[in-house]
C-alpha positions as semicolon CSV with decimal commas, in nm:
position;residue;x (nm);y (nm);z (nm)
1;M;12,522;9,202;10,333
2;A;12,559;9,513;10,169
3;A;12,425;9,543;9,815
4;D;12,511;9,845;9,551
5;G;12,265;10,129;9,656
6;L;12,068;9,963;9,931
7;I;12,052;10,144;10,266
8;T;12,004;9,919;10,577
9;I;11,932;10,016;10,918
10;K;11,944;9,804;11,231
11;S;11,565;9,803;11,420
12;S;11,508;9,841;11,787
13;F;11,233;9,630;11,742
14;G;11,065;9,340;11,590
15;P;10,941;9,293;11,216
16;E;10,583;9,352;11,316
17;E;10,639;9,641;11,533
18;T;10,896;9,837;11,284
19;M;10,662;9,753;11,028
20;K;10,365;9,929;11,171
21;R;10,591;10,241;11,281
22;L;10,763;10,265;10,894
23;E;10,402;10,273;10,761
24;T;10,289;10,503;11,027
25;E;10,573;10,744;10,948
26;V;10,491;10,713;10,557
27;K;10,164;10,851;10,617
28;A;10,260;11,124;10,855
29;K;10,527;11,244;10,594
30;G;10,174;11,262;10,327
31;L;10,291;10,976;10,129
32;T;10,030;10,746;10,006
33;V;10,101;10,357;10,068
34;F;10,006;10,161;9,742
35;A;10,082;9,831;9,871
36;H;10,230;9,546;10,143
37;V;10,383;9,220;9,983
38;D;10,429;8,990;10,283
39;H;10,687;8,751;10,118
40;A;10,687;8,512;10,420
41;A;10,350;8,479;10,385
42;G;10,344;8,409;10,015
43;A;10,626;8,129;10,107
44;A;10,410;7,988;10,380
45;A;10,098;7,945;10,119
46;V;10,335;7,721;9,929
47;G;10,478;7,514;10,211
48;L;10,817;7,725;10,227
49;P;10,971;7,856;10,549
50;L;11,085;8,244;10,496
51;R;11,165;8,450;10,817
52;P;10,979;8,764;10,876
53;T;11,021;8,971;10,509
54;D;10,795;9,218;10,438
55;L;10,786;9,522;10,179
56;I;10,569;9,858;10,191
57;I;10,562;10,034;9,846
58;F;10,486;10,394;9,863
59;G;10,541;10,755;9,778
60;N;10,372;11,053;9,572
61;A;10,365;11,188;9,258
62;K;10,529;11,531;9,349
63;G;10,847;11,352;9,474
64;G;10,863;11,111;9,222
65;T;10,756;11,266;8,915
66;P;11,069;11,520;8,870
67;L;11,279;11,225;8,817
68;M;11,087;11,041;8,587
69;Q;11,095;11,395;8,387
70;Q;11,476;11,352;8,316
71;A;11,463;10,976;8,297
72;Q;11,139;10,779;8,274
73;T;11,310;10,440;8,295
74;V;11,339;10,534;8,710
75;G;10,976;10,449;8,712
76;I;11,088;10,114;8,699
77;D;11,243;10,159;9,079
78;L;10,921;10,390;9,202
79;P;10,701;10,385;9,367
80;L;10,951;10,405;9,689
81;K;11,022;10,075;9,876
82;A;11,121;9,948;10,218
83;L;11,171;9,621;10,306
84;V;11,139;9,484;10,683
85;W;11,327;9,187;10,739
86;Q;11,458;8,965;11,007
87;D;11,806;8,779;10,989
88;E;11,907;8,425;11,111
89;Q;11,997;8,602;11,475
90;G;11,657;8,744;11,483
91;T;11,753;9,069;11,439
92;T;11,524;9,326;11,250
93;W;11,652;9,535;10,954
94;L;11,480;9,829;10,772
95;S;11,603;9,847;10,370
96;Y;11,544;10,077;10,087
97;N;11,672;10,231;9,830
98;D;11,949;10,491;9,804
99;P;11,737;10,778;9,594
100;A;12,086;10,916;9,491
101;Y;12,195;10,558;9,362
102;L;11,866;10,547;9,158
103;A;11,961;10,892;9,009
104;G;12,286;10,796;8,891
105;R;12,138;10,428;8,785
106;H;11,912;10,613;8,559
107;G;12,125;10,904;8,462
108;V;11,855;11,151;8,595
109;G;12,049;11,496;8,563
110;E;12,136;11,781;8,758
111;P;11,768;11,960;8,742
112;A;11,628;11,643;8,951
113;N;11,859;11,711;9,222
114;A;11,632;11,878;9,454
115;A;11,392;11,590;9,438
116;V;11,667;11,336;9,498
117;M;11,783;11,560;9,802
118;G;11,384;11,548;9,960
119;L;11,352;11,230;9,864
120;T;11,709;11,100;10,019
121;G;11,624;11,315;10,356
122;A;11,242;11,212;10,425
123;L;11,348;10,841;10,371
124;H;11,646;10,896;10,629
125;A;11,421;11,082;10,840
126;I;11,118;10,768;10,811
127;A;11,372;10,500;10,858
128;T;11,533;10,672;11,192
129;K;11,155;10,730;11,353
130;S;11,076;10,342;11,241
131;T;11,387;10,186;11,417
132;T;11,494;10,378;11,659
133;P;11,272;10,435;12,026
């Protein structure tokens, strides 16, 4: 289940409640929700089964721009994304990209370290509040 650069946290809630909590926390941090992609609904629309799999795309220019100033290619991985999904056993998970991994992937230099640390802390706090009672 592990993928390079992906942080995955078990949720104490079902997929719908986890996503609702996630969106609330994202907005509470002053971030903009740009989009939701309900992969399960898309699959159902073409007659294919898929367990709950919902993506939220969010962020703000203040957090991401310092990374792109160092390496514009990091823009392919921004804005930030988080995936709420349910496994075969019915367990709900929240997954997101580790900002330090993204910085390394794109060769972002030391001038963006503060931004990477800020994103890391914010994502950890958002994920924790979204998945625990």
